[in-house]
Short mmCIF file of C-alpha atoms in Angstrom, two decimals:
data_model
loop_
_atom_site.label_atom_id
_atom_site.label_comp_id
_atom_site.label_asym_id
_atom_site.label_seq_id
_atom_site.Cartn_x
_atom_site.Cartn_y
_atom_site.Cartn_z
CA MET A 1 0.25 0.01 -0.08
CA THR A 2 1.01 3.56 -0.75
CA LYS A 3 2.42 5.61 2.31
CA TYR A 4 1.85 9.23 2.68
CA ILE A 5 3.95 10.95 3.80
CA PHE A 6 3.03 15.02 5.16
CA VAL A 7 4.98 18.33 5.95
CA THR A 8 3.19 21.20 8.28
CA GLY A 9 4.95 24.49 9.04
CA GLY A 10 4.54 26.45 12.45
CA VAL A 11 5.47 29.82 13.72
CA VAL A 12 6.26 31.53 10.69
CA SER A 13 6.39 30.97 7.37
CA GLY A 14 9.40 30.45 4.59
CA LEU A 15 11.52 27.66 7.43
CA GLY A 16 11.97 25.75 4.10
CA LYS A 17 9.81 22.73 4.16
CA GLY A 18 10.01 22.55 0.85
CA ILE A 19 13.70 21.51 0.90
CA THR A 20 13.07 19.48 3.98
CA ALA A 21 10.34 17.04 1.74
CA ALA A 22 12.56 17.69 -1.04
CA SER A 23 16.04 16.27 0.56
CA LEU A 24 13.60 13.23 1.85
CA GLY A 25 12.30 12.09 -1.20
CA ARG A 26 15.66 12.34 -2.23
CA LEU A 27 16.26 10.37 1.10
CA LEU A 28 13.90 8.14 -0.19
CA LYS A 29 14.93 7.00 -3.42
CA LEU A 30 18.04 6.75 -2.77
CA ARG A 31 16.66 3.32 -0.61
CA GLY A 32 15.02 2.51 -3.83
CA LEU A 33 11.91 3.61 -3.13
CA LYS A 34 9.44 5.33 -5.92
CA VAL A 35 8.67 8.51 -5.03
CA ALA A 36 6.11 11.11 -5.65
CA ALA A 37 5.92 14.53 -4.23
CA GLN A 38 2.89 17.40 -4.30
CA LYS A 39 1.99 20.86 -2.90
CA LEU A 40 -1.27 21.57 -1.09
CA ASP A 41 -1.57 25.48 -1.37
CA PRO A 42 -3.69 27.22 0.66
CA TYR A 43 -4.74 30.70 -1.37
CA ILE A 44 -8.01 31.04 -3.62
CA ASN A 45 -5.92 31.53 -6.59
CA VAL A 46 -6.83 28.33 -9.31
CA ASP A 47 -3.04 29.16 -10.35
CA PRO A 48 0.09 30.55 -9.60
CA GLY A 49 -0.71 31.88 -13.16
CA THR A 50 -1.36 34.73 -13.00
CA MET A 51 -0.26 36.31 -9.41
CA SER A 52 3.06 38.79 -10.45
CA PRO A 53 6.44 37.30 -9.47
CA TYR A 54 6.80 39.94 -6.37
CA GLN A 55 3.65 38.14 -4.54
CA HIS A 56 4.96 34.79 -5.38
CA GLY A 57 8.26 33.37 -6.22
CA GLU A 58 8.67 32.15 -9.91
CA VAL A 59 5.56 29.40 -11.28
CA TYR A 60 7.29 26.61 -11.65
CA VAL A 61 6.04 24.56 -15.41
CA THR A 62 4.96 20.74 -15.01
CA GLU A 63 5.96 18.40 -18.30
CA ASP A 64 2.19 18.33 -18.68
CA GLY A 65 1.99 21.92 -18.66
CA ALA A 66 0.82 22.57 -15.01
CA GLU A 67 0.89 25.85 -14.00
CA THR A 68 2.19 25.43 -9.73
CA ASP A 69 4.00 26.38 -7.02
CA LEU A 70 7.69 26.90 -6.75
CA ASP A 71 9.17 24.84 -4.58
CA LEU A 72 7.18 21.73 -6.86
CA GLY A 73 10.91 22.66 -9.34
CA HIS A 74 12.60 21.98 -5.36
CA TYR A 75 10.88 18.65 -6.05
CA GLU A 76 11.75 17.65 -9.82
CA ARG A 77 15.91 18.88 -8.85
CA PHE A 78 16.11 17.09 -5.70
CA ILE A 79 14.31 13.80 -6.94
CA ASP A 80 14.27 14.25 -10.92
CA GLU A 81 11.00 13.15 -10.65
CA ASP A 82 8.97 14.44 -13.75
CA LEU A 83 6.02 15.71 -11.42
CA ASN A 84 2.42 16.49 -13.17
CA LYS A 85 -0.75 18.30 -12.62
CA TYR A 86 -1.74 16.58 -9.67
CA SER A 87 0.81 17.45 -8.01
CA ASN A 88 0.01 21.00 -7.33
CA LEU A 89 -3.92 21.99 -5.75
CA THR A 90 -5.59 25.17 -4.39
CA THR A 91 -7.92 26.57 -1.94
CA GLY A 92 -9.02 28.12 -5.62
CA LYS A 93 -8.52 24.95 -7.62
CA VAL A 94 -10.59 22.85 -5.05
CA TYR A 95 -13.54 25.61 -4.88
CA TRP A 96 -13.73 25.51 -9.10
CA ASN A 97 -13.59 22.13 -8.84
CA VAL A 98 -16.35 21.74 -5.76
CA LEU A 99 -18.90 24.57 -7.60
CA ASN A 100 -18.81 23.37 -11.40
CA LYS A 101 -19.34 19.26 -10.13
CA GLU A 102 -22.65 20.66 -7.71
CA ARG A 103 -22.91 23.14 -10.60
CA ARG A 104 -23.70 19.91 -12.32
CA GLY A 105 -26.31 18.79 -9.78
CA GLU A 106 -23.23 16.02 -9.18
CA PHE A 107 -24.68 16.46 -4.93
CA LEU A 108 -27.99 15.50 -5.67
CA GLY A 109 -29.22 18.55 -3.83
CA SER A 110 -27.15 18.22 -1.16
CA THR A 111 -25.67 20.81 1.11
CA VAL A 112 -22.48 21.67 0.23
CA GLN A 113 -20.37 21.75 3.39
CA VAL A 114 -16.18 22.15 4.08
CA ILE A 115 -17.30 19.02 5.65
CA PRO A 116 -17.74 17.07 3.62
CA HIS A 117 -17.45 18.49 -0.28
CA ILE A 118 -14.28 20.45 0.34
CA THR A 119 -11.82 17.81 2.12
CA ASN A 120 -13.29 15.57 0.24
CA GLU A 121 -12.05 17.16 -2.76
CA ILE A 122 -8.98 16.93 -1.64
CA LYS A 123 -8.27 14.01 0.16
CA GLU A 124 -9.30 12.31 -4.01
CA PHE A 125 -6.37 14.94 -4.98
CA VAL A 126 -4.22 13.73 -2.63
CA TYR A 127 -4.71 10.09 -3.17
CA ARG A 128 -5.70 10.56 -6.42
CA VAL A 129 -1.13 11.38 -7.39
CA GLY A 130 -0.15 7.64 -5.19
CA LYS A 131 -2.68 5.81 -8.20
CA LYS A 132 -1.20 7.74 -11.18
CA THR A 133 2.54 6.99 -10.70
CA GLY A 134 2.02 3.94 -8.84
CA ALA A 135 4.56 5.37 -6.11
CA ASP A 136 5.98 3.73 -3.07
CA VAL A 137 5.62 7.22 -0.81
CA VAL A 138 3.84 9.77 -1.39
CA ILE A 139 5.05 13.70 0.58
CA THR A 140 3.14 16.10 0.59
CA GLU A 141 3.94 19.91 2.04
CA ILE A 142 0.93 21.76 3.06
CA GLY A 143 1.73 25.49 2.13
CA GLY A 144 1.11 28.26 4.74
CA THR A 145 1.63 28.05 8.31
CA ILE A 146 -0.17 26.08 11.20
CA GLY A 147 -2.55 27.64 12.66
CA ASP A 148 -3.99 29.65 9.22
CA ILE A 149 -7.98 29.87 8.98
CA GLU A 150 -7.54 28.89 5.36
CA SER A 151 -5.04 25.70 5.18
CA GLN A 152 -7.57 24.45 7.70
CA PRO A 153 -9.27 22.70 5.72
CA PHE A 154 -6.24 20.98 4.03
CA ILE A 155 -5.04 19.66 8.45
CA GLU A 156 -8.60 18.12 8.34
CA ALA A 157 -8.57 16.11 5.09
CA VAL A 158 -5.32 15.02 5.91
CA ARG A 159 -6.36 14.08 9.41
CA GLN A 160 -9.21 12.18 7.53
CA ILE A 161 -6.85 9.95 4.96
CA SER A 162 -4.24 8.68 7.63
CA LEU A 163 -7.47 7.78 10.12
CA GLU A 164 -8.53 6.10 6.66
CA ILE A 165 -5.62 4.80 6.04
CA GLY A 166 -3.87 4.05 9.35
CA ARG A 167 -1.48 4.95 11.30
CA GLU A 168 0.84 2.86 10.26
CA ASN A 169 1.20 4.08 6.39
CA SER A 170 0.81 7.53 6.72
CA LEU A 171 3.51 10.23 9.06
CA PHE A 172 3.26 13.62 9.46
CA ILE A 173 6.36 15.96 9.76
CA HIS A 174 6.37 19.48 11.19
CA VAL A 175 8.68 21.65 10.23
CA THR A 176 9.32 24.23 12.78
CA LEU A 177 11.63 27.47 13.90
CA VAL A 178 13.87 27.70 17.48
CA PRO A 179 15.07 31.44 17.13
CA TYR A 180 18.38 32.32 19.38
CA LEU A 181 18.52 34.92 21.87
CA HIS A 182 21.03 36.88 21.47
CA GLY A 183 20.91 38.26 24.93
CA SER A 184 20.43 34.98 27.30
CA GLU A 185 22.86 33.60 24.65
CA GLU A 186 20.50 30.25 24.15
CA HIS A 187 18.14 28.31 21.70
CA LYS A 188 13.63 28.74 22.89
CA SER A 189 12.34 25.44 22.92
CA LYS A 190 8.48 27.02 23.51
CA PRO A 191 7.16 28.86 19.76
CA THR A 192 8.02 25.26 18.79
CA GLN A 193 5.34 23.94 21.69
CA HIS A 194 3.24 26.21 21.43
CA SER A 195 2.25 24.97 17.62
CA VAL A 196 2.79 21.54 18.64
CA LYS A 197 -0.07 22.73 20.83
CA GLU A 198 -2.09 24.50 17.35
CA LEU A 199 -1.56 21.39 15.10
CA GLN A 200 -2.67 18.43 17.84
CA GLY A 201 -5.65 20.83 18.59
CA MET A 202 -6.65 19.78 15.30
CA GLY A 203 -6.13 16.65 15.93
CA ILE A 204 -2.97 16.28 14.71
CA ASN A 205 0.39 14.51 16.46
CA PRO A 206 3.30 15.07 14.50
CA ASN A 207 5.53 11.44 14.36
CA LEU A 208 8.34 14.25 13.34
CA ILE A 209 9.31 17.40 14.51
CA VAL A 210 12.37 19.48 12.12
CA LEU A 211 13.96 21.84 14.05
CA ARG A 212 15.33 24.34 11.85
CA CYS A 213 17.93 26.79 13.09
CA ASP A 214 21.32 29.03 12.31
CA ARG A 215 23.47 27.29 14.61
CA PRO A 216 23.63 23.68 16.40
CA LEU A 217 21.51 23.40 18.72
CA GLU A 218 21.85 22.17 22.45
CA ALA A 219 21.46 18.46 23.65
CA SER A 220 18.63 19.81 25.55
CA ILE A 221 16.30 21.53 23.56
CA PHE A 222 15.95 18.26 21.65
CA GLN A 223 15.17 15.83 24.98
CA LYS A 224 12.97 19.19 25.83
CA ILE A 225 10.58 19.11 22.54
CA ALA A 226 10.62 15.16 22.52
CA LEU A 227 9.14 15.51 26.00
CA PHE A 228 7.13 18.40 26.04
CA CYS A 229 5.81 18.17 22.30
CA ASN A 230 5.26 13.90 22.80
CA VAL A 231 7.80 12.75 19.97
CA LYS A 232 10.34 9.80 20.86
CA PRO A 233 13.86 11.81 21.02
CA ASP A 234 15.29 9.93 17.83
CA CYS A 235 11.65 11.97 16.07
CA VAL A 236 13.61 15.31 16.69
CA ILE A 237 15.78 16.27 14.18
CA GLU A 238 17.97 19.47 13.81
CA ASN A 239 17.40 21.55 10.29
CA LEU A 240 21.00 23.56 10.39
CA THR A 241 20.55 26.57 7.98
CA LEU A 242 23.63 25.58 5.15
CA PRO A 243 25.61 27.78 2.68
CA ASN A 244 24.35 25.34 -0.19
CA LEU A 245 20.84 23.42 -0.25
CA TYR A 246 21.95 20.85 -1.59
CA GLU A 247 24.42 19.71 1.42
CA ALA A 248 20.66 18.95 2.89
CA PRO A 249 19.75 15.69 2.18
CA LEU A 250 23.84 14.82 4.20
CA MET A 251 22.94 17.03 6.61
CA LEU A 252 19.87 15.28 7.86
CA GLU A 253 20.20 11.86 7.57
CA GLU A 254 23.00 12.45 9.97
CA SER A 255 20.35 12.56 11.94
CA HIS A 256 19.46 9.17 10.82
CA PHE A 257 16.79 11.17 8.92
CA SER A 258 15.24 8.83 6.45
CA GLU A 259 16.30 5.94 8.71
CA VAL A 260 13.67 7.50 10.88
CA VAL A 261 10.94 7.55 8.93
CA CYS A 262 11.23 4.24 7.43
CA ARG A 263 11.03 3.02 10.52
CA GLU A 264 7.90 4.47 11.47
CA LEU A 265 6.78 3.36 8.32
CA GLY A 266 7.47 0.25 8.90
CA LEU A 267 9.01 0.13 5.09
CA ASP A 268 11.43 -2.76 5.32
CA VAL A 269 14.24 -0.99 2.90
CA PRO A 270 17.80 -1.15 1.53
CA ASP A 271 20.73 1.39 3.21
CA PRO A 272 20.39 5.11 1.04
CA ASP A 273 23.83 4.98 -1.22
CA LEU A 274 24.86 9.24 -1.13
CA THR A 275 28.02 8.34 -3.15
CA GLU A 276 26.91 10.05 -6.23
CA TRP A 277 24.89 13.00 -3.96
CA LYS A 278 28.18 13.13 -1.63
CA GLU A 279 30.59 13.71 -5.33
CA MET A 280 27.93 16.41 -6.01
CA VAL A 281 28.18 18.20 -3.33
CA SER A 282 32.04 17.81 -2.36
CA ARG A 283 31.65 19.61 -6.51
CA ILE A 284 29.82 21.56 -4.94
CA ASN A 285 32.36 22.97 -2.70
CA ARG A 286 35.43 22.58 -4.13
CA ALA A 287 38.02 26.03 -3.74
CA ARG A 288 36.61 27.47 -7.85
CA THR A 289 39.38 30.00 -8.11
CA HIS A 290 37.87 30.95 -11.02
CA CYS A 291 34.81 33.44 -11.09
CA VAL A 292 32.15 33.88 -14.30
CA GLU A 293 30.13 37.57 -14.04
CA ILE A 294 27.10 36.14 -15.50
CA GLY A 295 24.02 39.28 -16.39
CA LEU A 296 20.77 38.58 -15.31
CA VAL A 297 18.69 41.27 -17.33
CA GLY A 298 15.07 41.40 -15.92
CA LYS A 299 12.08 43.27 -14.59
CA TYR A 300 12.08 40.94 -11.54
CA VAL A 301 15.00 41.46 -10.09
CA GLY A 302 13.91 43.07 -6.77
CA LEU A 303 12.65 38.97 -5.30
CA HIS A 304 15.57 36.14 -6.70
CA ASP A 305 12.82 33.61 -6.59
CA ALA A 306 11.19 35.22 -9.20
CA TYR A 307 13.72 33.69 -11.36
CA LEU A 308 14.24 30.77 -8.80
CA SER A 309 15.34 27.70 -11.39
CA VAL A 310 16.99 30.37 -13.47
CA ALA A 311 19.29 30.97 -11.02
CA GLU A 312 19.57 26.94 -10.07
CA ALA A 313 20.66 25.88 -13.96
CA LEU A 314 23.14 28.28 -13.74
CA HIS A 315 24.74 27.40 -10.25
CA HIS A 316 24.62 23.87 -11.94
CA ALA A 317 26.54 24.65 -14.60
CA GLY A 318 29.28 25.69 -12.71
CA PHE A 319 29.14 23.00 -10.56
CA TYR A 320 30.20 20.59 -14.05
CA HIS A 321 32.90 23.21 -15.81
CA ASN A 322 34.13 23.92 -11.54
CA VAL A 323 33.87 27.40 -11.90
CA HIS A 324 31.68 30.05 -9.28
CA ILE A 325 28.98 31.57 -11.40
CA ASN A 326 28.26 35.51 -9.80
CA ILE A 327 24.75 36.66 -10.55
CA HIS A 328 24.98 40.33 -11.16
CA TRP A 329 21.14 40.88 -10.92
CA ILE A 330 20.48 43.61 -13.63
CA ASP A 331 16.71 45.80 -13.36
CA SER A 332 16.14 45.83 -17.14
CA GLU A 333 14.82 49.29 -16.19
CA GLU A 334 17.36 51.08 -15.52
CA ILE A 335 19.73 50.60 -18.70
CA THR A 336 19.30 53.03 -21.01
CA PRO A 337 21.37 54.64 -24.16
CA SER A 338 23.52 56.72 -21.52
CA THR A 339 24.33 53.07 -19.16
CA VAL A 340 24.39 50.49 -20.80
CA ASP A 341 28.18 50.50 -20.97
CA SER A 342 29.16 51.21 -17.70
CA MET A 343 25.90 48.81 -16.54
CA LEU A 344 27.58 45.38 -18.76
CA SER A 345 30.90 46.20 -19.64
CA ASP A 346 32.39 43.58 -17.10
CA LEU A 347 30.24 40.34 -18.01
CA ASP A 348 31.08 37.14 -18.99
CA GLY A 349 27.84 36.84 -20.37
CA ILE A 350 24.37 37.98 -20.57
CA LEU A 351 20.88 36.61 -19.93
CA VAL A 352 17.39 37.95 -20.42
CA PRO A 353 14.72 34.94 -19.18
CA GLY A 354 10.77 35.28 -19.34
CA GLY A 355 8.72 37.35 -18.65
CA PHE A 356 5.26 39.32 -19.40
CA GLY A 357 4.52 42.67 -20.26
CA SER A 358 5.90 46.26 -22.07
CA ARG A 359 8.22 47.20 -18.95
CA GLY A 360 11.61 47.71 -18.57
CA ILE A 361 11.59 45.94 -22.70
CA GLU A 362 13.51 48.19 -24.33
CA GLY A 363 16.31 47.87 -21.58
CA MET A 364 16.65 44.51 -22.36
CA ILE A 365 16.88 45.73 -26.17
CA LEU A 366 19.81 47.36 -25.14
CA ALA A 367 21.03 44.51 -23.41
CA ALA A 368 20.72 42.22 -26.48
CA ARG A 369 22.54 44.90 -28.93
CA TYR A 370 25.52 45.16 -26.95
CA ALA A 371 26.14 41.26 -27.17
CA ARG A 372 26.15 40.66 -30.47
CA GLU A 373 28.03 43.54 -31.10
CA HIS A 374 30.82 43.18 -28.44
CA ARG A 375 30.03 39.35 -28.93
CA VAL A 376 29.28 38.32 -25.08
CA PRO A 377 27.50 35.08 -25.29
CA TYR A 378 24.01 35.63 -25.18
CA PHE A 379 21.29 33.72 -23.79
CA GLY A 380 17.49 34.26 -24.02
CA LEU A 381 14.85 32.16 -22.34
CA CYS A 382 11.41 32.26 -23.82
CA LEU A 383 11.04 36.69 -23.61
CA GLY A 384 14.70 36.66 -23.93
CA MET A 385 13.78 34.84 -27.34
CA GLN A 386 12.09 37.48 -29.04
CA ILE A 387 13.61 40.23 -27.09
CA ALA A 388 17.01 38.72 -29.68
CA VAL A 389 14.15 38.68 -31.83
CA ILE A 390 13.03 42.28 -31.49
CA GLU A 391 16.99 43.56 -32.05
CA PHE A 392 17.90 41.94 -34.54
CA ALA A 393 14.99 42.96 -36.77
CA ARG A 394 15.57 46.90 -35.83
CA ASN A 395 19.53 47.58 -35.95
CA VAL A 396 20.22 44.19 -38.39
CA ALA A 397 17.27 43.67 -40.43
CA GLY A 398 16.74 47.59 -41.20
CA ILE A 399 12.82 46.94 -39.22
CA ARG A 400 12.99 50.15 -36.61
CA ASP A 401 9.65 49.80 -35.09
CA ALA A 402 10.31 45.70 -35.13
CA ASN A 403 7.80 45.30 -31.84
CA SER A 404 6.39 43.01 -30.40
CA GLY A 405 2.24 42.75 -30.17
CA GLU A 406 2.31 42.31 -26.66
CA PHE A 407 3.95 45.47 -26.46
CA ASP A 408 2.47 47.54 -29.20
CA GLU A 409 -0.80 46.29 -30.65
CA GLN A 410 -0.56 49.20 -32.42
CA CYS A 411 2.37 47.87 -34.39
CA GLN A 412 2.96 47.69 -38.50
CA SER A 413 6.30 45.57 -37.80
CA LYS A 414 5.21 42.60 -35.55
CA VAL A 415 8.07 40.41 -35.12
CA ILE A 416 6.81 38.65 -32.39
CA ASP A 417 3.05 37.70 -32.82
CA PHE A 418 -0.49 35.59 -32.44
CA MET A 419 -0.27 33.21 -34.51
CA PRO A 420 -2.94 33.61 -37.23
CA GLY A 421 -5.89 31.43 -35.39
CA GLN A 422 -5.13 32.44 -31.80
CA SER A 423 -8.01 35.52 -30.54
CA GLU A 424 -6.40 38.23 -28.21
CA ASP A 425 -10.11 38.14 -27.03
CA ILE A 426 -8.75 35.56 -24.17
CA ASP A 427 -8.89 35.33 -20.11
CA LYS A 428 -4.77 35.19 -19.15
CA GLY A 429 -5.10 32.01 -17.02
CA GLY A 430 -4.57 28.61 -18.52
CA THR A 431 -4.00 29.86 -21.10
CA LEU A 432 -0.64 29.81 -22.91
CA ARG A 433 1.19 27.22 -24.49
CA LEU A 434 2.57 25.05 -21.49
CA GLY A 435 4.02 22.29 -20.54
CA ALA A 436 6.71 19.93 -23.24
CA TYR A 437 6.51 19.87 -26.97
CA PRO A 438 9.08 18.89 -29.38
CA CYS A 439 11.55 20.45 -31.19
CA VAL A 440 13.89 19.95 -34.54
CA ILE A 441 17.26 21.43 -34.54
CA GLN A 442 18.83 22.83 -37.94
CA PRO A 443 22.68 20.49 -38.50
CA SER A 444 25.89 22.19 -37.60
CA THR A 445 23.59 24.60 -35.27
CA THR A 446 25.05 25.96 -31.64
CA MET A 447 21.45 24.16 -30.46
CA GLU A 448 22.78 20.67 -31.92
CA ARG A 449 26.86 21.66 -30.24
CA CYS A 450 24.89 22.08 -27.53
CA TYR A 451 22.86 18.80 -27.50
CA GLY A 452 23.86 16.84 -29.72
CA SER A 453 20.44 15.77 -31.30
CA GLN A 454 18.81 17.20 -33.71
CA LEU A 455 14.91 15.43 -31.75
CA ILE A 456 14.48 18.01 -28.00
CA SER A 457 11.31 18.30 -26.39
CA GLU A 458 11.27 21.64 -23.60
CA ARG A 459 8.39 23.31 -21.53
CA HIS A 460 6.94 25.81 -22.50
CA ARG A 461 5.18 28.79 -20.80
CA HIS A 462 4.14 31.96 -23.03
CA ARG A 463 1.37 33.17 -25.61
CA TYR A 464 3.21 35.43 -28.49
CA GLU A 465 4.66 33.78 -30.76
CA PHE A 466 7.75 34.51 -33.42
CA ASN A 467 5.81 35.39 -36.76
CA ASN A 468 6.39 33.48 -39.74
CA GLU A 469 5.66 36.80 -42.12
CA TYR A 470 9.54 37.78 -41.03
CA ARG A 471 11.04 34.50 -41.66
CA GLU A 472 12.96 34.47 -45.05
CA LYS A 473 13.86 38.66 -44.03
CA LEU A 474 15.22 38.04 -40.96
CA SER A 475 17.18 34.75 -42.30
CA SER A 476 18.63 36.47 -44.98
CA CYS A 477 19.99 39.19 -42.84
CA GLY A 478 22.36 36.25 -41.39
CA LEU A 479 19.95 35.90 -38.50
CA THR A 480 19.42 31.43 -37.89
CA LEU A 481 16.70 29.84 -37.61
CA SER A 482 18.84 26.62 -35.50
CA GLY A 483 15.34 25.16 -34.55
CA LEU A 484 11.64 24.48 -35.32
CA SER A 485 8.34 22.69 -34.59
CA PRO A 486 8.09 19.46 -36.12
CA ASP A 487 5.59 20.51 -38.55
CA HIS A 488 7.97 23.83 -38.61
CA LYS A 489 5.31 26.65 -38.41
CA LEU A 490 6.70 27.39 -35.11
CA VAL A 491 9.90 28.70 -34.32
CA GLU A 492 11.87 27.21 -31.74
CA THR A 493 15.00 28.44 -32.03
CA VAL A 494 16.87 31.19 -32.92
CA GLU A 495 21.04 31.60 -32.86
CA LEU A 496 24.09 33.61 -34.23
CA THR A 497 25.53 30.82 -35.43
CA ASP A 498 28.98 32.66 -35.86
CA HIS A 499 28.97 33.66 -32.30
CA ASP A 500 30.59 31.54 -29.78
CA PHE A 501 27.60 31.48 -28.00
CA PHE A 502 24.07 33.54 -29.22
CA VAL A 503 20.96 31.68 -28.34
CA GLY A 504 17.80 32.50 -27.79
CA VAL A 505 14.88 30.10 -26.98
CA GLN A 506 11.17 30.11 -26.90
CA TYR A 507 11.18 27.98 -24.45
CA HIS A 508 12.08 27.58 -20.73
CA PRO A 509 15.17 25.06 -20.39
CA GLU A 510 15.93 25.69 -17.14
CA PHE A 511 12.99 23.78 -15.18
CA LYS A 512 15.19 20.60 -16.50
CA SER A 513 18.35 20.98 -15.03
CA ARG A 514 19.30 19.14 -12.10
CA PRO A 515 22.43 19.77 -10.44
CA ASN A 516 23.68 16.12 -11.08
CA LYS A 517 22.76 17.07 -14.93
CA PRO A 518 23.03 20.37 -15.97
CA HIS A 519 20.94 21.31 -19.01
CA PRO A 520 22.53 21.20 -22.26
CA LEU A 521 21.70 25.06 -23.30
CA PHE A 522 23.55 26.12 -19.46
CA LEU A 523 26.41 23.93 -20.13
CA GLY A 524 27.54 25.85 -23.37
CA PHE A 525 26.36 29.01 -22.53
CA ILE A 526 28.57 29.14 -19.28
CA GLU A 527 31.54 27.14 -21.29
CA ALA A 528 31.41 30.40 -23.70
CA ALA A 529 31.72 32.95 -20.90
CA ILE A 530 33.94 30.59 -19.11
CA LYS A 531 36.20 31.55 -22.33
CA LYS A 532 35.15 35.10 -22.96
#
């Protein structure tokens, strides 16, 4: 029978529940178990697809096109298993589904209530991921902090699941903060005790308590929390803040984290083989004397989590090439003709990531032009590809008013636009080209050199496309259309093949990069930046 692990958080948000869940997933996978992971988010948005990156960080996209919470990126990078639309559920999606069922008469006239209708919908979703994946263990992280009003239906649903499948098949892990008071020079366990008491008041007794702290805990803290929170002494686990998040599985396993979990769930499995992960962490921590300066030119740089997967993918490539990646977070609105040289001249590579809307676009175009004219390695992701096309059209092909229909609906030269058949009168949510699509790579291109293949599949999240009316004009001026959809109707990638690296891709390769398996395009970009 599938085992279910539920991860909750207490005291404050942002404690690293996602990293804890992802680390446990990796450790259980290394013990030979098939692991699936999911996130339950209490906010009322149907999904994070229409939320500002400043509100919620990046939107992570799965292979099947679900727009999800960024914690799913941690799950995929750590566990190295592709997640799906059953891996993220929000309060908005729950109520949306229940209300649609009510309108269709599926409740046969019953009064629709939080219990049982809302909780049943949550339970069905949790069970479904186990059935769809055939996982031995499903790890479910519940967003928010214990005590939040909006998370109560999720807590009640997982309480019911535990009763239905039996305590021997379910496990609750509670992640809390243990603050350190400098005045008295001691850690305080009282916030954890209060948080656990709150959770117990909702009918859940945590089996393990993971203590987030910035400095090592005294033995007395573990003893006190075990006693007052009614857990076994070895079920109190230290989660120390680390400079390298990929050390987390190793640190947690030093406290026998996965061993205790397997014991509590009655799983008789081998010890984890940590050899490869230890080698990777050693490679990451190895002294790297060479530093590569990468400019990330975006519009949401005020919150680095808005580009979390991009930053991680850059670091993955840096691990592989044994260099330190120093990311310069550059606000594209601050790049002007008078500042572009001073802001970009010290960079070894320029990356323009995805985004929506017209704000900061002209600064990105200036960055793409600087990279092209100074032969600085350039990597454009989604919007970054469109920026490269617009810049090339304006300054090389002589189409002075070239623009995107997204930025200027009245523009006469829309080199980026809706494709024929797309409607401009559409809602913003869930209407993008989402998920994995195949791409045919043209021979003798930078793309082929990086991938070593002529057929790839990558994840998309965008609405506008390269305008095919400009294919011939831009190609004749030197822009290589290096990747096309299999039916040749869509331009997926462009490049300047005579540069060491000047590539724009309509998709998001950062979502498929892993710390032990860097994405080939990021490897190629960093390799070119090292040469620069």
